[in-house]
Structures are given as C-alpha cells and as structure tokens.
C-alpha cells in the first residue's frame, strides 16, 4: 500500500518523529513523508508513533491501495532531493 | 479526482492561503486539506495559489484518481469537525 504521512507535533518532539519516519519513508517536504509500505510496516509505524507522541501531537496517515498519484508542486519545491515523482 | 493539499507558507500568508483552500476543500488538520474536485477546479486552485504564494512558500497537491483511502489518526484528532472518514 502507499501512504502519505503528515505530522503536527510539538517542536520538542519534531526531531525524534522526523528521524523515525525517515527510516521507513521518503521525505517529501517539511512535515510530509510518503512511500510504499507493507501492512506490517504500517502497523509498526503506528505503534512507534503512538509511543513517541505526547499532548496534542497528531499524525495523519493516508493509506491508499496504490501509489497512482500525480504530484503538483505550487511555489517552491522543497523536496530534499529536488525530485518530483 | 481526489486531492490532498498540504501547504507550507510564511506566517504572513497563512490566513489568505487557508481561507482560499477552505472555499474548495475540506479542512482536515492545520495545513492539510482534502476533497473531491473537478479538473477545472484543480486548475483554478493551482492558478490562484500561484498568485498568492511568495518567496519560499510551497504547496503540495497529491492528485489521486479516486478517494479510496483509509485515514489513520495517531495521537490527537485535530480535524475541525472531529470526524474521521
């Protein structure tokens, strides 16, 4: 499956959440990650995030059956590798 | 088509970008919007955003053929209506 992950967490925990997500997904822009994962990986991602988040922290995970999307970047492309899928 | 829109803009322009996106899409969380749009609406959204953005502002628009996703919310659900699709 394909997932898009957007985090909104307190600045105190940004580094930890960001570092963890980078181990599983492709970093698209600031708080946005994406990638293909298995069901087991998705479960692991959710479980680990649950242990990292506190207070009002929140992470959205959009799960799609396939990664058949078109990405439009309006304004500056901040994708770390500068690549556009 | 179904779109997920994530903005990353300077605080000076957040209100304007946010207000505009709310006229076309469903507000999911902070800088995240989603919804069904026609091709004409997507064009209009991109064109208007281009006129609003400045400097390093950036908006990602993920376009999917269908909105057949599952949304997982880890941590606090900040969806304005508290709803989960």
PDB file of C-alpha atoms in Angstrom:
ATOM      1  CA  UNK A   1       0.000   0.000   0.000  1.00  0.00           C
ATOM      2  CA  UNK A   2       1.006   3.608  -0.410  1.00  0.00           C
ATOM      3  CA  UNK A   3       0.942   6.079   2.472  1.00  0.00           C
ATOM      4  CA  UNK A   4       1.198   9.825   2.876  1.00  0.00           C
ATOM      5  CA  UNK A   5       2.130  10.848   6.405  1.00  0.00           C
ATOM      6  CA  UNK A   6       1.790  14.392   7.747  1.00  0.00           C
ATOM      7  CA  UNK A   7       2.905  15.144  11.276  1.00  0.00           C
ATOM      8  CA  UNK A   8       1.947  18.046  13.511  1.00  0.00           C
ATOM      9  CA  UNK A   9       3.890  17.651  16.725  1.00  0.00           C
ATOM     10  CA  UNK A  10       5.376  19.918  19.377  1.00  0.00           C
ATOM     11  CA  UNK A  11       8.787  21.285  18.422  1.00  0.00           C
ATOM     12  CA  UNK A  12      10.297  19.297  21.314  1.00  0.00           C
ATOM     13  CA  UNK A  13       9.446  16.045  19.562  1.00  0.00           C
ATOM     14  CA  UNK A  14       9.843  17.027  15.903  1.00  0.00           C
ATOM     15  CA  UNK A  15      13.405  15.727  15.592  1.00  0.00           C
ATOM     16  CA  UNK A  16      12.544  12.340  17.066  1.00  0.00           C
ATOM     17  CA  UNK A  17       9.389  11.848  14.977  1.00  0.00           C
ATOM     18  CA  UNK A  18      11.126  13.072  11.835  1.00  0.00           C
ATOM     19  CA  UNK A  19      14.113  10.788  12.347  1.00  0.00           C
ATOM     20  CA  UNK A  20      11.868   7.793  12.901  1.00  0.00           C
ATOM     21  CA  UNK A  21       9.734   8.426   9.803  1.00  0.00           C
ATOM     22  CA  UNK A  22      12.864   8.765   7.665  1.00  0.00           C
ATOM     23  CA  UNK A  23      13.781   5.189   8.491  1.00  0.00           C
ATOM     24  CA  UNK A  24      10.583   3.951   6.789  1.00  0.00           C
ATOM     25  CA  UNK A  25       9.509   6.569   4.251  1.00  0.00           C
ATOM     26  CA  UNK A  26      10.618   9.060   1.672  1.00  0.00           C
ATOM     27  CA  UNK A  27      10.787  12.618   2.971  1.00  0.00           C
ATOM     28  CA  UNK A  28       8.814  14.871   0.667  1.00  0.00           C
ATOM     29  CA  UNK A  29       8.701  18.221   2.408  1.00  0.00           C
ATOM     30  CA  UNK A  30       8.992  19.516   5.974  1.00  0.00           C
ATOM     31  CA  UNK A  31       6.351  17.507   7.801  1.00  0.00           C
ATOM     32  CA  UNK A  32       5.322  15.325   4.832  1.00  0.00           C
ATOM     33  CA  UNK A  33       6.524  11.775   4.154  1.00  0.00           C
ATOM     34  CA  UNK A  34       5.381   9.207   1.620  1.00  0.00           C
ATOM     35  CA  UNK A  35       6.142   5.721   0.453  1.00  0.00           C
ATOM     36  CA  UNK A  36       5.175   2.123  -0.162  1.00  0.00           C
ATOM     37  CA  UNK A  37       4.821   0.037   2.984  1.00  0.00           C
ATOM     38  CA  UNK A  38       3.572  -3.396   3.889  1.00  0.00           C
ATOM     39  CA  UNK A  39       0.724  -3.875   6.357  1.00  0.00           C
ATOM     40  CA  UNK A  40       3.267  -4.987   8.955  1.00  0.00           C
ATOM     41  CA  UNK A  41       5.320  -1.823   8.408  1.00  0.00           C
ATOM     42  CA  UNK A  42       2.234   0.375   8.705  1.00  0.00           C
ATOM     43  CA  UNK A  43       1.379  -1.326  11.983  1.00  0.00           C
ATOM     44  CA  UNK A  44       4.932  -0.786  13.232  1.00  0.00           C
ATOM     45  CA  UNK A  45       4.872   2.882  12.168  1.00  0.00           C
ATOM     46  CA  UNK A  46       1.596   3.489  14.022  1.00  0.00           C
ATOM     47  CA  UNK A  47       2.767   1.657  17.110  1.00  0.00           C
ATOM     48  CA  UNK A  48       6.053   3.539  17.315  1.00  0.00           C
ATOM     49  CA  UNK A  49       4.384   6.899  16.690  1.00  0.00           C
ATOM     50  CA  UNK A  50       1.922   6.188  19.485  1.00  0.00           C
ATOM     51  CA  UNK A  51       4.866   5.718  21.846  1.00  0.00           C
ATOM     52  CA  UNK A  52       6.562   8.939  20.675  1.00  0.00           C
ATOM     53  CA  UNK A  53       3.595  11.332  20.671  1.00  0.00           C
ATOM     54  CA  UNK A  54       2.503  13.369  23.665  1.00  0.00           C
ATOM     55  CA  UNK A  55      -0.044  16.078  24.441  1.00  0.00           C
ATOM     56  CA  UNK A  56      -1.732  17.497  21.352  1.00  0.00           C
ATOM     57  CA  UNK A  57       0.703  15.855  18.920  1.00  0.00           C
ATOM     58  CA  UNK A  58      -1.001  14.414  15.891  1.00  0.00           C
ATOM     59  CA  UNK A  59      -0.011  12.411  12.839  1.00  0.00           C
ATOM     60  CA  UNK A  60      -2.232  11.739   9.830  1.00  0.00           C
ATOM     61  CA  UNK A  61      -1.603   8.630   7.755  1.00  0.00           C
ATOM     62  CA  UNK A  62      -3.477   8.445   4.447  1.00  0.00           C
ATOM     63  CA  UNK A  63      -3.404   4.850   3.231  1.00  0.00           C
ATOM     64  CA  UNK A  64      -4.095   4.217  -0.459  1.00  0.00           C
ATOM     65  CA  UNK A  65      -4.212   0.813  -2.140  1.00  0.00           C
ATOM     66  CA  UNK A  66      -1.851   2.046  -4.860  1.00  0.00           C
ATOM     67  CA  UNK A  67       0.548   4.949  -5.324  1.00  0.00           C
ATOM     68  CA  UNK A  68      -1.038   6.028  -8.599  1.00  0.00           C
ATOM     69  CA  UNK A  69      -0.996   9.736  -7.929  1.00  0.00           C
ATOM     70  CA  UNK A  70       0.182  12.870  -9.666  1.00  0.00           C
ATOM     71  CA  UNK A  71       2.046  15.364  -7.510  1.00  0.00           C
ATOM     72  CA  UNK A  72       1.638  19.061  -8.262  1.00  0.00           C
ATOM     73  CA  UNK A  73       4.073  21.397  -6.526  1.00  0.00           C
ATOM     74  CA  UNK A  74       2.940  25.022  -6.471  1.00  0.00           C
ATOM     75  CA  UNK A  75       5.627  27.503  -5.455  1.00  0.00           C
ATOM     76  CA  UNK A  76       8.981  26.253  -4.243  1.00  0.00           C
ATOM     77  CA  UNK A  77       9.779  22.554  -4.495  1.00  0.00           C
ATOM     78  CA  UNK A  78      11.246  21.758  -1.082  1.00  0.00           C
ATOM     79  CA  UNK A  79      11.628  18.062  -1.701  1.00  0.00           C
ATOM     80  CA  UNK A  80      15.054  17.287  -0.223  1.00  0.00           C
ATOM     81  CA  UNK A  81      16.287  15.593  -3.358  1.00  0.00           C
ATOM     82  CA  UNK A  82      14.569  18.149  -5.568  1.00  0.00           C
ATOM     83  CA  UNK A  83      12.891  15.278  -7.341  1.00  0.00           C
ATOM     84  CA  UNK A  84       9.282  15.225  -8.465  1.00  0.00           C
ATOM     85  CA  UNK A  85       7.529  11.915  -8.963  1.00  0.00           C
TER      86      UNK A  85
ATOM     87  CA  UNK B   1     -10.439  13.220  -8.730  1.00  0.00           C
ATOM     88  CA  UNK B   2      -9.442  13.316  -5.086  1.00  0.00           C
ATOM     89  CA  UNK B   3      -6.772  15.673  -3.781  1.00  0.00           C
ATOM     90  CA  UNK B   4      -4.779  16.062  -0.594  1.00  0.00           C
ATOM     91  CA  UNK B   5      -3.281  19.522  -0.229  1.00  0.00           C
ATOM     92  CA  UNK B   6      -0.534  20.411   2.264  1.00  0.00           C
ATOM     93  CA  UNK B   7       0.685  23.964   2.478  1.00  0.00           C
ATOM     94  CA  UNK B   8       3.932  25.291   3.901  1.00  0.00           C
ATOM     95  CA  UNK B   9       3.808  29.061   3.626  1.00  0.00           C
ATOM     96  CA  UNK B  10       5.167  32.042   5.517  1.00  0.00           C
ATOM     97  CA  UNK B  11       3.009  33.017   8.504  1.00  0.00           C
ATOM     98  CA  UNK B  12       2.198  36.306   6.751  1.00  0.00           C
ATOM     99  CA  UNK B  13       0.284  34.445   4.042  1.00  0.00           C
ATOM    100  CA  UNK B  14      -1.157  31.526   6.030  1.00  0.00           C
ATOM    101  CA  UNK B  15      -4.543  33.168   6.640  1.00  0.00           C
ATOM    102  CA  UNK B  16      -5.041  34.037   2.993  1.00  0.00           C
ATOM    103  CA  UNK B  17      -3.996  30.609   1.682  1.00  0.00           C
ATOM    104  CA  UNK B  18      -6.022  28.836   4.346  1.00  0.00           C
ATOM    105  CA  UNK B  19      -9.129  30.899   3.640  1.00  0.00           C
ATOM    106  CA  UNK B  20      -8.862  30.247  -0.064  1.00  0.00           C
ATOM    107  CA  UNK B  21      -8.423  26.483   0.320  1.00  0.00           C
ATOM    108  CA  UNK B  22     -11.468  26.315   2.593  1.00  0.00           C
ATOM    109  CA  UNK B  23     -13.631  27.582  -0.249  1.00  0.00           C
ATOM    110  CA  UNK B  24     -12.786  24.473  -2.304  1.00  0.00           C
ATOM    111  CA  UNK B  25     -11.789  21.709   0.095  1.00  0.00           C
ATOM    112  CA  UNK B  26     -12.434  20.052   3.402  1.00  0.00           C
ATOM    113  CA  UNK B  27     -10.079  21.154   6.151  1.00  0.00           C
ATOM    114  CA  UNK B  28      -8.528  18.084   7.755  1.00  0.00           C
ATOM    115  CA  UNK B  29      -5.878  19.428  10.079  1.00  0.00           C
ATOM    116  CA  UNK B  30      -3.783  22.585  10.369  1.00  0.00           C
ATOM    117  CA  UNK B  31      -2.108  22.793   6.976  1.00  0.00           C
ATOM    118  CA  UNK B  32      -3.896  19.778   5.443  1.00  0.00           C
ATOM    119  CA  UNK B  33      -6.950  19.922   3.182  1.00  0.00           C
ATOM    120  CA  UNK B  34      -8.649  17.229   1.148  1.00  0.00           C
ATOM    121  CA  UNK B  35     -11.584  16.729  -1.163  1.00  0.00           C
ATOM    122  CA  UNK B  36     -13.091  15.767  -4.496  1.00  0.00           C
ATOM    123  CA  UNK B  37     -12.502  18.310  -7.248  1.00  0.00           C
ATOM    124  CA  UNK B  38     -13.031  18.500 -10.983  1.00  0.00           C
ATOM    125  CA  UNK B  39     -10.129  19.075 -13.360  1.00  0.00           C
ATOM    126  CA  UNK B  40     -11.328  22.664 -13.813  1.00  0.00           C
ATOM    127  CA  UNK B  41     -11.363  23.211 -10.043  1.00  0.00           C
ATOM    128  CA  UNK B  42      -7.865  21.777  -9.683  1.00  0.00           C
ATOM    129  CA  UNK B  43      -6.647  24.156 -12.384  1.00  0.00           C
ATOM    130  CA  UNK B  44      -8.318  27.073 -10.613  1.00  0.00           C
ATOM    131  CA  UNK B  45      -6.825  26.048  -7.255  1.00  0.00           C
ATOM    132  CA  UNK B  46      -3.318  25.877  -8.737  1.00  0.00           C
ATOM    133  CA  UNK B  47      -3.702  29.167 -10.573  1.00  0.00           C
ATOM    134  CA  UNK B  48      -4.961  31.032  -7.508  1.00  0.00           C
ATOM    135  CA  UNK B  49      -2.274  29.526  -5.264  1.00  0.00           C
ATOM    136  CA  UNK B  50       0.393  30.624  -7.747  1.00  0.00           C
ATOM    137  CA  UNK B  51      -0.855  34.183  -7.400  1.00  0.00           C
ATOM    138  CA  UNK B  52      -0.911  34.008  -3.578  1.00  0.00           C
ATOM    139  CA  UNK B  53       2.466  32.384  -2.916  1.00  0.00           C
ATOM    140  CA  UNK B  54       5.716  34.306  -2.488  1.00  0.00           C
ATOM    141  CA  UNK B  55       9.312  33.574  -1.568  1.00  0.00           C
ATOM    142  CA  UNK B  56       9.851  30.023  -0.309  1.00  0.00           C
ATOM    143  CA  UNK B  57       6.136  29.280   0.049  1.00  0.00           C
ATOM    144  CA  UNK B  58       5.209  25.835  -1.165  1.00  0.00           C
ATOM    145  CA  UNK B  59       2.037  23.809  -1.590  1.00  0.00           C
ATOM    146  CA  UNK B  60       1.878  20.102  -2.384  1.00  0.00           C
ATOM    147  CA  UNK B  61      -1.176  18.751  -4.184  1.00  0.00           C
ATOM    148  CA  UNK B  62      -1.453  14.957  -4.332  1.00  0.00           C
ATOM    149  CA  UNK B  63      -3.962  14.051  -7.022  1.00  0.00           C
ATOM    150  CA  UNK B  64      -5.495  10.574  -6.910  1.00  0.00           C
ATOM    151  CA  UNK B  65      -7.996   9.162  -9.391  1.00  0.00           C
ATOM    152  CA  UNK B  66     -10.267   8.088  -6.534  1.00  0.00           C
ATOM    153  CA  UNK B  67     -10.645   8.914  -2.854  1.00  0.00           C
ATOM    154  CA  UNK B  68     -10.466   5.253  -1.806  1.00  0.00           C
ATOM    155  CA  UNK B  69      -8.216   5.775   1.177  1.00  0.00           C
ATOM    156  CA  UNK B  70      -8.194   4.849   4.835  1.00  0.00           C
ATOM    157  CA  UNK B  71      -7.204   7.602   7.235  1.00  0.00           C
ATOM    158  CA  UNK B  72      -5.316   6.663  10.373  1.00  0.00           C
ATOM    159  CA  UNK B  73      -5.021   9.359  13.029  1.00  0.00           C
ATOM    160  CA  UNK B  74      -2.261   8.733  15.564  1.00  0.00           C
ATOM    161  CA  UNK B  75      -2.411  10.971  18.639  1.00  0.00           C
ATOM    162  CA  UNK B  76      -4.902  13.802  18.796  1.00  0.00           C
ATOM    163  CA  UNK B  77      -7.552  14.093  16.087  1.00  0.00           C
ATOM    164  CA  UNK B  78      -7.449  17.787  15.184  1.00  0.00           C
ATOM    165  CA  UNK B  79      -9.968  17.524  12.398  1.00  0.00           C
ATOM    166  CA  UNK B  80     -12.163  20.608  12.914  1.00  0.00           C
ATOM    167  CA  UNK B  81     -15.363  18.593  12.871  1.00  0.00           C
ATOM    168  CA  UNK B  82     -13.773  15.769  14.843  1.00  0.00           C
ATOM    169  CA  UNK B  83     -14.864  13.412  12.113  1.00  0.00           C
ATOM    170  CA  UNK B  84     -12.855  10.557  10.703  1.00  0.00           C
ATOM    171  CA  UNK B  85     -13.624   9.320   7.216  1.00  0.00           C
TER     172      UNK B  85
END
